[in-house]
mmCIF file of C-alpha atoms and ligand atoms in Angstrom:
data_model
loop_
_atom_site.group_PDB
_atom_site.id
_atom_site.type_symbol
_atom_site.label_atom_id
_atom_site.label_comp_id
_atom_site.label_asym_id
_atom_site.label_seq_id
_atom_site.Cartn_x
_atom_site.Cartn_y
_atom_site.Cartn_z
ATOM 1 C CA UNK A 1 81.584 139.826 -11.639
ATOM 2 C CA UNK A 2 81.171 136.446 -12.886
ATOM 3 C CA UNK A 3 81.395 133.669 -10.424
ATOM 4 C CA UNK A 4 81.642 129.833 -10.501
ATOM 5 C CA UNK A 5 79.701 128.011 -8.399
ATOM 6 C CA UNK A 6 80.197 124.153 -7.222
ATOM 7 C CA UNK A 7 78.564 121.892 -5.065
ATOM 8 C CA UNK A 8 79.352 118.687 -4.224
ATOM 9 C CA UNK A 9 78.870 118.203 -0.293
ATOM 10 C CA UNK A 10 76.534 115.407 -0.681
ATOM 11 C CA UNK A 11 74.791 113.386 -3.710
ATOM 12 C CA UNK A 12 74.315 116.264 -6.074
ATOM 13 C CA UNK A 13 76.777 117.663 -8.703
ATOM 14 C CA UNK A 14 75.968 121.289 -9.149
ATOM 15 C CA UNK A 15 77.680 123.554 -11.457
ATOM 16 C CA UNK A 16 76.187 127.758 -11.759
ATOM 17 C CA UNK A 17 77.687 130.619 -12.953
ATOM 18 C CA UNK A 18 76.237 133.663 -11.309
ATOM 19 C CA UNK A 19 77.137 137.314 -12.463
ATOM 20 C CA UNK A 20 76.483 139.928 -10.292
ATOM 21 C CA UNK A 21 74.921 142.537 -13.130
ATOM 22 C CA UNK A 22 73.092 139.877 -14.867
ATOM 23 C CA UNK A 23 71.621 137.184 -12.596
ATOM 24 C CA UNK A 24 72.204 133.317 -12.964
ATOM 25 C CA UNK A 25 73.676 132.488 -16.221
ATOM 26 C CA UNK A 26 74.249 128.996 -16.545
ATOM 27 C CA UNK A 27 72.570 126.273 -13.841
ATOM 28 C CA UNK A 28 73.600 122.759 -13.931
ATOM 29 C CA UNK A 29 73.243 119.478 -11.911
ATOM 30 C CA UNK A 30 73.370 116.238 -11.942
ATOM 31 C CA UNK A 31 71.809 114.036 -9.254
ATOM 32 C CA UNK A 32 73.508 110.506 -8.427
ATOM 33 C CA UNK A 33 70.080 109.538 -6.513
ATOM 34 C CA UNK A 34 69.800 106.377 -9.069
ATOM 35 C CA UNK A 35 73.926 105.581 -8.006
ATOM 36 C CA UNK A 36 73.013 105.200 -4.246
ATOM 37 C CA UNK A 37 69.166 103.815 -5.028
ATOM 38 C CA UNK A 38 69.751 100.084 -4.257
ATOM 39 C CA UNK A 39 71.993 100.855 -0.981
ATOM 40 C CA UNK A 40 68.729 103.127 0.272
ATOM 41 C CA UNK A 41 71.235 105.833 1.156
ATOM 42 C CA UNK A 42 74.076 107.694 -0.151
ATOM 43 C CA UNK A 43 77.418 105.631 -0.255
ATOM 44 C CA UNK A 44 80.268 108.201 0.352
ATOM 45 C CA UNK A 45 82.696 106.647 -1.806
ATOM 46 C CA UNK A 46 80.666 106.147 -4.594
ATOM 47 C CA UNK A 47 79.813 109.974 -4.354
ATOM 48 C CA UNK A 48 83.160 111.130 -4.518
ATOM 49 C CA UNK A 49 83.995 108.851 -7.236
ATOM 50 C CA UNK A 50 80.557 110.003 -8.966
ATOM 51 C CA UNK A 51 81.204 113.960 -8.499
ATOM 52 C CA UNK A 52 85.574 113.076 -9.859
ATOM 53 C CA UNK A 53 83.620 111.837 -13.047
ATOM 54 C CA UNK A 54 80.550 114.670 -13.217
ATOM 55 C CA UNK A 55 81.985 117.657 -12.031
ATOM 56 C CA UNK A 56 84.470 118.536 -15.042
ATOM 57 C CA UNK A 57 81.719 118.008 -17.813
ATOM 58 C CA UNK A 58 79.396 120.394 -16.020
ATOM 59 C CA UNK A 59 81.747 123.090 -15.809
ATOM 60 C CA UNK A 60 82.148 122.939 -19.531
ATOM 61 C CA UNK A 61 78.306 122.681 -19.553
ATOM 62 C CA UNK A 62 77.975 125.359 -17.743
ATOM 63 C CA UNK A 63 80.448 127.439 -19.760
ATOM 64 C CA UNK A 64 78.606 126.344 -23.026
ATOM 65 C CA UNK A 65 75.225 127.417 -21.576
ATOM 66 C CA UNK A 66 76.174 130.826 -20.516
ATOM 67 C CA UNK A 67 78.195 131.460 -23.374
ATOM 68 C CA UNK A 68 81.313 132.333 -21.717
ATOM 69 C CA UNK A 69 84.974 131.041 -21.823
ATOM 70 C CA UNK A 70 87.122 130.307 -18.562
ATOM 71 C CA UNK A 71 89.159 133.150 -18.966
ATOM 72 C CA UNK A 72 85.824 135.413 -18.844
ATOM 73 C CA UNK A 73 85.287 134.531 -15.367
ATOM 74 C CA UNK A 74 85.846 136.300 -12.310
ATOM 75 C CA UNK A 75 85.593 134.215 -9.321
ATOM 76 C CA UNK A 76 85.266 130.621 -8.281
ATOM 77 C CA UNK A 77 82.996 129.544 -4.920
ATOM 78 C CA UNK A 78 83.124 126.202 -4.053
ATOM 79 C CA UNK A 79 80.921 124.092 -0.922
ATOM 80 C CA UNK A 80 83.947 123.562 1.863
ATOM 81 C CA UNK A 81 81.491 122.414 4.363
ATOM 82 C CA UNK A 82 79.848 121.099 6.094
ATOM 83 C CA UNK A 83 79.147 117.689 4.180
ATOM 84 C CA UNK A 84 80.743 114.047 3.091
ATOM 85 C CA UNK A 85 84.768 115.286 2.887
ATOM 86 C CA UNK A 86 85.477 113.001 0.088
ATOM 87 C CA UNK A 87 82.626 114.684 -1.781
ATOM 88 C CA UNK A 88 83.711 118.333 -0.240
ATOM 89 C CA UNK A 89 87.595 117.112 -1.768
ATOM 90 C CA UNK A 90 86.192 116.496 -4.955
ATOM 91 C CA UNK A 91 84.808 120.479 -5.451
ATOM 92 C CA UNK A 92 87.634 122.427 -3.365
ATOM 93 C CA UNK A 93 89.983 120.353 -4.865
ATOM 94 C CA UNK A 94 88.781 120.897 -8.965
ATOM 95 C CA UNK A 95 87.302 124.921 -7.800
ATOM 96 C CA UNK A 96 90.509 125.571 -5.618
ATOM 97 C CA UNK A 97 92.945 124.950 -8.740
ATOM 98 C CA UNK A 98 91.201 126.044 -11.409
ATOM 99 C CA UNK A 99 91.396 129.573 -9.506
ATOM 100 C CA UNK A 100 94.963 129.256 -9.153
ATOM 101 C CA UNK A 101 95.555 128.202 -12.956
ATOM 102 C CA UNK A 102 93.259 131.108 -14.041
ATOM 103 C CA UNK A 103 94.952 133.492 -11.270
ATOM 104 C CA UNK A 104 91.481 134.442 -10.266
ATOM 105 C CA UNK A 105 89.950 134.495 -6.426
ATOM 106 C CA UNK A 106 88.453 131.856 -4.970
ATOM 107 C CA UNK A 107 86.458 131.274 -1.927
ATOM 108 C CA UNK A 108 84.788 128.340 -0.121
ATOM 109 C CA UNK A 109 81.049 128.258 0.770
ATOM 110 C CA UNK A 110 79.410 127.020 3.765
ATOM 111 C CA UNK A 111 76.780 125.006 2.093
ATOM 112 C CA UNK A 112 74.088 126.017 4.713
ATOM 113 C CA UNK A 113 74.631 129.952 3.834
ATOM 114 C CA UNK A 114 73.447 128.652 0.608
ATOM 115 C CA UNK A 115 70.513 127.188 1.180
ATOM 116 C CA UNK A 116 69.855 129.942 3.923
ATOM 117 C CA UNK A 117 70.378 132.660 0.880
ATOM 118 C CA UNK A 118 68.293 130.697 -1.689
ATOM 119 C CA UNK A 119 65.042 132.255 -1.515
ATOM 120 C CA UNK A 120 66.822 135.600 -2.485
ATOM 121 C CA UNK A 121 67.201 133.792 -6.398
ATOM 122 C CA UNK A 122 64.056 133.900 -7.240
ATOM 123 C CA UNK A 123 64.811 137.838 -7.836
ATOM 124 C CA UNK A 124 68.417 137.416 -8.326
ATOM 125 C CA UNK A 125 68.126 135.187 -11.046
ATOM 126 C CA UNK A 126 66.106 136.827 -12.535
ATOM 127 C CA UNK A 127 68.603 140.227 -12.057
ATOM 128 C CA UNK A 128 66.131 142.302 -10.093
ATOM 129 C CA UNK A 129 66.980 143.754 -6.521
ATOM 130 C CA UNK A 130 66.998 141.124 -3.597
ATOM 131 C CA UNK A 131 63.308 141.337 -1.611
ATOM 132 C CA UNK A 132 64.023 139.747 1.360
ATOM 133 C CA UNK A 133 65.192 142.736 4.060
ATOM 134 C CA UNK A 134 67.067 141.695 7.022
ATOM 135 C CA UNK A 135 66.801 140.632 10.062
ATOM 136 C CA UNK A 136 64.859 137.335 9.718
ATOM 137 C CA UNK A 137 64.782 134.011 10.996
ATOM 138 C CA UNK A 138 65.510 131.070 8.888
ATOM 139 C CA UNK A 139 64.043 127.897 8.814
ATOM 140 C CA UNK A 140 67.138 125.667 7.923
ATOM 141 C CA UNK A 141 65.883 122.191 7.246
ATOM 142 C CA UNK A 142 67.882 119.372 4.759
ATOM 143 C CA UNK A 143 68.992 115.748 4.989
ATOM 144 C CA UNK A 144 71.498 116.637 7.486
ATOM 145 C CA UNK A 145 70.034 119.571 9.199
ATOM 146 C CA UNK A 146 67.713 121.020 11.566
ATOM 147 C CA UNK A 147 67.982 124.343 12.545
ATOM 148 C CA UNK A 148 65.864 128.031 13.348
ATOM 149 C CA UNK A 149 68.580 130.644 12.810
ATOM 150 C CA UNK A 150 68.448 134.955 13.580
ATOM 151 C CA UNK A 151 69.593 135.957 10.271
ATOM 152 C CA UNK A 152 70.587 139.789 11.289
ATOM 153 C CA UNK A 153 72.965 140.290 8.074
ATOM 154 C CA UNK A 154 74.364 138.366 5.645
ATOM 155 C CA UNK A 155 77.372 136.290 7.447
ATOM 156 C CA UNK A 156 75.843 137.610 10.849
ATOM 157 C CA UNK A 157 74.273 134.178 12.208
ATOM 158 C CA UNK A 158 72.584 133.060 15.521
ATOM 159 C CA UNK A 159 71.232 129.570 15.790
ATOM 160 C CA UNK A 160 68.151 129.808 17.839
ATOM 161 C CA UNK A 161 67.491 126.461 17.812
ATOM 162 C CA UNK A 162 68.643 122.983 16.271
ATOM 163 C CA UNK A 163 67.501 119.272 16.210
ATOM 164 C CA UNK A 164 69.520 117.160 19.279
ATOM 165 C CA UNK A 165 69.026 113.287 16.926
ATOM 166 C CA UNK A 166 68.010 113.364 13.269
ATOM 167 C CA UNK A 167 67.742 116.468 11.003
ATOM 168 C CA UNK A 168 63.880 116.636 9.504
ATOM 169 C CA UNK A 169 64.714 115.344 6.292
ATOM 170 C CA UNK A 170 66.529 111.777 7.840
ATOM 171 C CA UNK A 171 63.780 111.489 9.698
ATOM 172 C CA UNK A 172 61.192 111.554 6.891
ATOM 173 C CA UNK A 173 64.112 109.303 4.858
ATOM 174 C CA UNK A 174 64.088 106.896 7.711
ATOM 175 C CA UNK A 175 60.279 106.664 8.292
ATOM 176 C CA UNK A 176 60.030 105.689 4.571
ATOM 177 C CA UNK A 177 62.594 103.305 4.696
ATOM 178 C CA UNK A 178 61.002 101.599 7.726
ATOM 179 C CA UNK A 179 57.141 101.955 5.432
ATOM 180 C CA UNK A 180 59.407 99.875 2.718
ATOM 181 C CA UNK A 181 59.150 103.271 0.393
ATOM 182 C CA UNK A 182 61.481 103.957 -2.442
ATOM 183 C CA UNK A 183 64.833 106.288 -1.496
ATOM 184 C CA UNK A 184 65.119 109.045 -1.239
ATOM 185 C CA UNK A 185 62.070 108.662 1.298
ATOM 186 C CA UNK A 186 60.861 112.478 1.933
ATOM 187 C CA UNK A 187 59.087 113.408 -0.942
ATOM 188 C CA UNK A 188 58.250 109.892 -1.752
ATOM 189 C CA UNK A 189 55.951 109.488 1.214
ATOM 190 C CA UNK A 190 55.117 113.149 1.733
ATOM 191 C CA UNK A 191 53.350 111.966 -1.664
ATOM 192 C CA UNK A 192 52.018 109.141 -0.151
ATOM 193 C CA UNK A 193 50.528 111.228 3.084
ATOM 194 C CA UNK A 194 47.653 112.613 0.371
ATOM 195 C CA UNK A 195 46.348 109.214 0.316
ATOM 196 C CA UNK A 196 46.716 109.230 4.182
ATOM 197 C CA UNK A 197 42.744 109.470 6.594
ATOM 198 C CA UNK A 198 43.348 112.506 9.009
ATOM 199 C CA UNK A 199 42.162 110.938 12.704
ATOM 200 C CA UNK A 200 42.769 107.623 12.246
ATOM 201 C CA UNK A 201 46.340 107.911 14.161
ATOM 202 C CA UNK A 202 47.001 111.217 16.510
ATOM 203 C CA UNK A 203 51.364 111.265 16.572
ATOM 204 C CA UNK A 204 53.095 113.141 19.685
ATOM 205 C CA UNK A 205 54.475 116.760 18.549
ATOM 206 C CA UNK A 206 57.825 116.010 20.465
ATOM 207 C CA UNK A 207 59.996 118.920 22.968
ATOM 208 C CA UNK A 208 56.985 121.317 22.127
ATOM 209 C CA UNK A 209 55.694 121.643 25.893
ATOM 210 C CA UNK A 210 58.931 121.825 27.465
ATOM 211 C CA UNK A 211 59.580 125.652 25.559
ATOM 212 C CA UNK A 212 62.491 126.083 23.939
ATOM 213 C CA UNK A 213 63.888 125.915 20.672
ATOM 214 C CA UNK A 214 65.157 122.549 19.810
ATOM 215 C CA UNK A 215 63.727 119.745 17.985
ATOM 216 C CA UNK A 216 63.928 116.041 18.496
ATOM 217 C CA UNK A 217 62.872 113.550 15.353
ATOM 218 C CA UNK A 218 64.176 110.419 16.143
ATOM 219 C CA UNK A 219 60.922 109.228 18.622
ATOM 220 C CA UNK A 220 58.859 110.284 15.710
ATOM 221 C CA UNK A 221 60.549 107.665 13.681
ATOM 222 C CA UNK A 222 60.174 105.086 16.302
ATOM 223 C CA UNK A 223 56.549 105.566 16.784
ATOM 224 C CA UNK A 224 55.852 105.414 12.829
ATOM 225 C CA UNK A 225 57.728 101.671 12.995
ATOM 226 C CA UNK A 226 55.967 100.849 16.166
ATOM 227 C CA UNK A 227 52.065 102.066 15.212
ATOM 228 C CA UNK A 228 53.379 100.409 11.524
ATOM 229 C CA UNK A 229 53.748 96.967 13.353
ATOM 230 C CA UNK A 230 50.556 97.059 15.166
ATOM 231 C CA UNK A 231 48.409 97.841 11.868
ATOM 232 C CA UNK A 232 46.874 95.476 9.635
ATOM 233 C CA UNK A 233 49.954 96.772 7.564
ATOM 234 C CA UNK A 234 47.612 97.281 4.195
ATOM 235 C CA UNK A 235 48.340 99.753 1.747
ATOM 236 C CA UNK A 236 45.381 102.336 3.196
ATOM 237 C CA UNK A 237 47.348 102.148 6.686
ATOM 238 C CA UNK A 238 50.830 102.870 5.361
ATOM 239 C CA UNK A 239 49.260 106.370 3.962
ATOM 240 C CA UNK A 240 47.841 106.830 7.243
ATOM 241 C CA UNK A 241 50.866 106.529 8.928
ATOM 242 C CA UNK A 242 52.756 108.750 6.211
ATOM 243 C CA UNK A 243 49.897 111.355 7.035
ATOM 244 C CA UNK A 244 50.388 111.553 10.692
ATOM 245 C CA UNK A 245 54.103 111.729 10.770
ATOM 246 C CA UNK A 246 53.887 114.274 8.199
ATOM 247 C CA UNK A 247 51.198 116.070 10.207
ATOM 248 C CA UNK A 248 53.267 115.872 13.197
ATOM 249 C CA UNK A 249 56.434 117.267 11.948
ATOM 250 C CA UNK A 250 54.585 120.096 10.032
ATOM 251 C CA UNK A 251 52.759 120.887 13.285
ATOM 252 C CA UNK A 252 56.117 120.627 15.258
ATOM 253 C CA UNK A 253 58.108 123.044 12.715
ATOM 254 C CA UNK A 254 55.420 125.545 12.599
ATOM 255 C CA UNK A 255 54.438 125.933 16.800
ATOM 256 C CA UNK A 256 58.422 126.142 16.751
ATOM 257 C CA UNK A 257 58.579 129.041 13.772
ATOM 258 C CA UNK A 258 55.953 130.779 15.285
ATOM 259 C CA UNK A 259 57.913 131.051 19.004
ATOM 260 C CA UNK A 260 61.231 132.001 17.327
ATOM 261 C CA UNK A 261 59.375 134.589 15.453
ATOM 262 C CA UNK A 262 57.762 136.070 18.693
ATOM 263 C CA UNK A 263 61.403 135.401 20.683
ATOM 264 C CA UNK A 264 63.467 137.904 18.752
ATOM 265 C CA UNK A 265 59.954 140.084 17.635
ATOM 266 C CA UNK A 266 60.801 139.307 14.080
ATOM 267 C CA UNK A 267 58.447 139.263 10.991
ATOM 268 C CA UNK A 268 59.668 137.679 8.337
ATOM 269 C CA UNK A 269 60.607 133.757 7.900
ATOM 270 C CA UNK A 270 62.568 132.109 5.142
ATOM 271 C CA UNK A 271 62.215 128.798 4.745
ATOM 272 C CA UNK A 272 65.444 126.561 3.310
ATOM 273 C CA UNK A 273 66.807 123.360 2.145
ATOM 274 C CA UNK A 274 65.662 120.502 0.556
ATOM 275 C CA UNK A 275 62.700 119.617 3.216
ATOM 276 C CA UNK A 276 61.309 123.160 2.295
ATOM 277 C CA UNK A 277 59.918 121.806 -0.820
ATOM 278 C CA UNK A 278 57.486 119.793 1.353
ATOM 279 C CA UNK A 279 53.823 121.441 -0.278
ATOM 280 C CA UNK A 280 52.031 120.706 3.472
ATOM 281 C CA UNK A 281 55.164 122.580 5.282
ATOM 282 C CA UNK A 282 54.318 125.517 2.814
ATOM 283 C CA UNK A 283 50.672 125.690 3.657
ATOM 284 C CA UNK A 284 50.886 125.517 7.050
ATOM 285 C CA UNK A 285 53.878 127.846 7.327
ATOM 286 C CA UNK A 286 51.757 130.474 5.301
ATOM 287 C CA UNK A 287 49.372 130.550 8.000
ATOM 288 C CA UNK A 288 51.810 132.538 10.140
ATOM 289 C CA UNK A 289 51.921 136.160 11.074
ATOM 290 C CA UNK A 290 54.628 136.690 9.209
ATOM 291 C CA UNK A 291 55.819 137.295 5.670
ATOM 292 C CA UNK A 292 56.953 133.929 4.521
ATOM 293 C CA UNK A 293 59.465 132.856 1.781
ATOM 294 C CA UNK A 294 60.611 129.856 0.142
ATOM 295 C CA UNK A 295 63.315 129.212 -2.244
ATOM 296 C CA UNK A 296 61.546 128.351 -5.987
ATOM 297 C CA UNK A 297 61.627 124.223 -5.403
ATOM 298 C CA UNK A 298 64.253 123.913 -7.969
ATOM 299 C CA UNK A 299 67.083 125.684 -4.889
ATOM 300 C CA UNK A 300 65.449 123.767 -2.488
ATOM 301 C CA UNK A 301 67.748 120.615 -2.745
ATOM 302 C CA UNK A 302 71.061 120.689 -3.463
ATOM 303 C CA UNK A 303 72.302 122.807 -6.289
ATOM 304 C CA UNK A 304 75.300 124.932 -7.755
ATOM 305 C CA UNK A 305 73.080 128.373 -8.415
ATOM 306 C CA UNK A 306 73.168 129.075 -4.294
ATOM 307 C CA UNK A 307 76.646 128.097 -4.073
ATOM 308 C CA UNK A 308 77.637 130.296 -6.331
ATOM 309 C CA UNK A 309 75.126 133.151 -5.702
ATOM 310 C CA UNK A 310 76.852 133.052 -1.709
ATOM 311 C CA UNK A 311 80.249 132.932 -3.217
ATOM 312 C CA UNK A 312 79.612 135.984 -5.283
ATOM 313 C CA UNK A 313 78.265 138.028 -2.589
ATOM 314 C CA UNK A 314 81.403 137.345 -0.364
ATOM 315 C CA UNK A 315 83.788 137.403 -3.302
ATOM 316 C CA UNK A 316 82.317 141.184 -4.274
ATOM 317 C CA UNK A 317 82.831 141.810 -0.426
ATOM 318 C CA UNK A 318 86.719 141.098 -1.017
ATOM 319 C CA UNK A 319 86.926 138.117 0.910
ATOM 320 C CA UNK A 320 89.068 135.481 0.023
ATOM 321 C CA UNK A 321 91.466 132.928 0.830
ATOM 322 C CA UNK A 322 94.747 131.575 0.942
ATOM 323 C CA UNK A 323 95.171 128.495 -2.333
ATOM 324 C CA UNK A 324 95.119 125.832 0.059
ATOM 325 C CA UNK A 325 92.816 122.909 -0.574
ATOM 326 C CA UNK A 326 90.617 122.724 3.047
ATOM 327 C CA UNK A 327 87.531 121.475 3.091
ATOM 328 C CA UNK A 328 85.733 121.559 6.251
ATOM 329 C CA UNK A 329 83.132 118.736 6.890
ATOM 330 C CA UNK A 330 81.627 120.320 10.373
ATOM 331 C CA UNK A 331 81.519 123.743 10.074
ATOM 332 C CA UNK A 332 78.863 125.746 12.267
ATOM 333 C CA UNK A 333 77.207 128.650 10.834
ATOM 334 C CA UNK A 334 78.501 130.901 13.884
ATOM 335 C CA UNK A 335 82.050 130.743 12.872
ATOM 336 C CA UNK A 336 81.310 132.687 9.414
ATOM 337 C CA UNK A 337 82.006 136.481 9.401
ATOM 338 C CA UNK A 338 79.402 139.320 8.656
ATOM 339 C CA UNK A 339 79.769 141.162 4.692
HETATM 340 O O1 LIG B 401 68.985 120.077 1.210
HETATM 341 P P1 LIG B 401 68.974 118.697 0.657
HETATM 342 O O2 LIG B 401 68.814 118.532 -0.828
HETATM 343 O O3 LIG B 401 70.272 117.932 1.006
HETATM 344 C C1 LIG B 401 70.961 118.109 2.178
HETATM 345 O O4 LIG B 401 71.776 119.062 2.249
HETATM 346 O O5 LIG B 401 70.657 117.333 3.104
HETATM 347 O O6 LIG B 401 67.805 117.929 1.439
HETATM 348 C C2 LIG B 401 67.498 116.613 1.138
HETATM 349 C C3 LIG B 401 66.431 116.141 2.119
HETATM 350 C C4 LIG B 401 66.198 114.633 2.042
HETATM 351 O O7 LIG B 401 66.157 114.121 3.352
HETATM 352 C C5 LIG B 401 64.845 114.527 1.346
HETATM 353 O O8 LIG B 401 64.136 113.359 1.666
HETATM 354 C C6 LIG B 401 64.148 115.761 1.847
HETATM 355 O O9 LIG B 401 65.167 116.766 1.835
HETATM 356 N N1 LIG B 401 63.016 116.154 0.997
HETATM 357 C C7 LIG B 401 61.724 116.144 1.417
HETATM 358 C C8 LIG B 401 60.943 116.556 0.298
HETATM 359 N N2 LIG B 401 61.787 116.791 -0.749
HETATM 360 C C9 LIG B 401 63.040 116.546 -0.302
HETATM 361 N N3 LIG B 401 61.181 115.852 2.603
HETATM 362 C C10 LIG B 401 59.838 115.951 2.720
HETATM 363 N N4 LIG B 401 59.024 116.315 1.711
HETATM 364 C C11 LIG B 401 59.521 116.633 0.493
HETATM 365 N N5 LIG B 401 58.692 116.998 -0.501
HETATM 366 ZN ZN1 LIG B 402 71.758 120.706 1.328
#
């Protein structure tokens, strides 16, 4: 079965076209991170306009680079949610009709099932066997989210945990923004943090001692800008900064991991979205008792390969949908059914 695959739930056009015998066939995206640059975060309107313009080239693209016409494919999976619903209109909108012109099936995605399934491409891609058995707890952790979820089946989804104020990656996006970093923050100072002295500043590792499963970010943030104002504010105390924070929401994710791990006596931990290609998260989440996996860093941040990798799966499963155009921008991971 080959399957379609777009995203466009945020600032990323992804197109992929995933075959269920084969692996990944075509993979293409196009980021609009230059388009948003000098606002220092994403505009919505200007992303929707942005995916309108990007999204019918890459399907052609994408058909080009797998070698395939549109009446050759099988399936279309499309992001519905959660996300930006102009950008969400944009993809259910082009995916839902398409599938109705080609009188093929179409289903919509929920765009954290595909991060949450990304570390299974690596294999998939590739058109070997999935490795990953289930049950195992995720490590959800994007621009918008912040989550540990009990993964005990594809579809069958328990969120242990989630943050109560910013998601991991806004935090990081914010801290940089307040340091006077380039956007998009995260991996600009988690760069910066390599430059950073360990021990010169000791950051709180916050809703750790009160048990639990939650996380809170948004103090984090506060006590960058605050500890930033007191400094000497030279270059060598900006990495410092960058180095605790990033030390302090590494430490924070991984005392967390490891409790979920022990709450539900599980032993393996996948680690997904965009925050996941963080290179200090990865060391220090390796340390764990635990078989750990991450998505290659290419499925990390937004892209169409997952979408359409999750779309497959359910779309093999028979699940489909009624050719109505709904996108759904909050969507919990709870409300999806088990394949
Ligand atoms: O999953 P994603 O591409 O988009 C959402 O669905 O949100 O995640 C993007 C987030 C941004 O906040 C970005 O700053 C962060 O992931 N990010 C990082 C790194 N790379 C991306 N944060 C810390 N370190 C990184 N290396
Ligand atoms: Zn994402």
């Amino acid at each position: 079965m080959k399957v379609l695959g777009i995203e466009s739930s945020c600032d990323e056009t992804g197109v992929a076209i995933y075959d269920t015998e084969k692996g990944l066939l075509a993979d293409q995206l196009y980021s609009q991170i230059a388009l948003h640059a000098e606002y220092g975060g994403v505009v919505p309107e200007l992303a929707s306009r942005d995916h309108i313009r990007k999204t019918t080239p890459l399907i052609k693209e994408a058909l080009a680079e797998a070698e395939l016409s549109l009446s050759e494919l099988d399936g279309i999976a499309y992001t519905r949610g959660p996300g930006l619903i102009g950008a969400l209109m944009v993809g259910a909108s082009i995916g839902r009709s398409l599938a109705w012109g080609l009188g093929i099936p179409a289903v919509g995605v929920h765009h954290m099932e595909g991060h949450l399934l990304a570390p299974m491409l690596e294999d998939v891609a590739n058109g070997k066997e999935q490795s990953i058995a289930f049950p195992f707890v995720a490590l959800l952790v994007s621009g918008g989210h912040t989550m540990l979820v009990h993964v005990k089946a594809i579809g069958d989804y328990t969120i242990m945990g989630e943050s109560l104020d910013d998601a991991v990656g806004e935090a990081f996006d914010k801290t940089a923004k307040m340091l006077g970093l380039a956007y998009p923050g995260g991996p600009i100072l988690a760069a910066l943090a390599k430059q950073g002295k360990a021990g010169v500043y000791e950051f709180p590792r916050p809703m750790i001692r009160q048990g639990g499963l939650d996380f809170s970010f948004s103090g984090l943030k506060t006590h960058s800008l605050t500890t930033w104002q007191k400094s000497d504010q030279t270059e060598q105390d900006k990495a410092n900064i960058a180095y605790a924070f990033q030390e302090a929401v590494v430490d924070t994710l991984f005392i967390k991991c490891k409790r979920a791990l022990q709450s539900v006596e599980a032993e393996r931990l996948i680690i997904a979205g965009g925050v996941g290609a963080n290179i200090r998260l990865r060391e220090k989440l390796n340390e764990l008792k635990a078989e750990v996996f991450f998505p290659p860093m290419k499925y990390c941040t937004d892209n169409g390969a997952m979408i359409a990798y999750a779309g497959a799966l359910r779309l093999q499963a028979g699940q489909t949908e009624e050719p109505v155009i709904l996108p759904k921008p909050r969507w919990s991971l709870e409300e999806l059914s088990a394949i």
